[in-house]
Amino acid sequence: MKKSKVVSKRLISRDGKVTAEAKSVVSVSSNSESATNQSVTVSIDSSEGGSSSSSFCSSSSSTSTTQSSRSN
C-alpha cells in the first residue's frame, strides 16, 4: 500500500494575488522494499515576470529479517 502526503503553502498579496507558492509531495511504499519519493516545487510571481524552480528526490532501501534456530 502506498502512502502519500501533500503540503502546499501560498503567499498572497493584499490585493488577493498569489505571489509565491511552495508544494511538497511525498510518497512512501509500505512493503519490505521501501521507497521514498519527494517532489518540491517553488513558484514566485512578480510584476516583472515569474520564476519557477522544481526539485525531485528519490531513495529506496530494502529491509530483510533473518531467523536463526537452535536445537539442543
Coordinates of C-alpha atoms in Angstrom, one line a residue, residues 6-10 21-25 39-43:
V6 CA 0.9 16.8 0.0
V7 CA 1.8 20.1 1.7
S8 CA 1.1 23.4 -0.1
K9 CA 1.7 26.9 1.1
R10 CA 0.9 30.2 -0.6
E21 CA 3.7 29.1 -3.8
A22 CA 5.6 26.0 -2.5
K23 CA 4.3 22.5 -2.8
S24 CA 5.9 19.3 -1.5
V25 CA 4.6 15.8 -2.4
S39 CA 9.0 16.4 -5.2
V40 CA 9.3 20.1 -4.2
T41 CA 8.1 22.9 -6.5
V42 CA 8.5 26.6 -5.7
S43 CA 6.9 29.3 -7.9

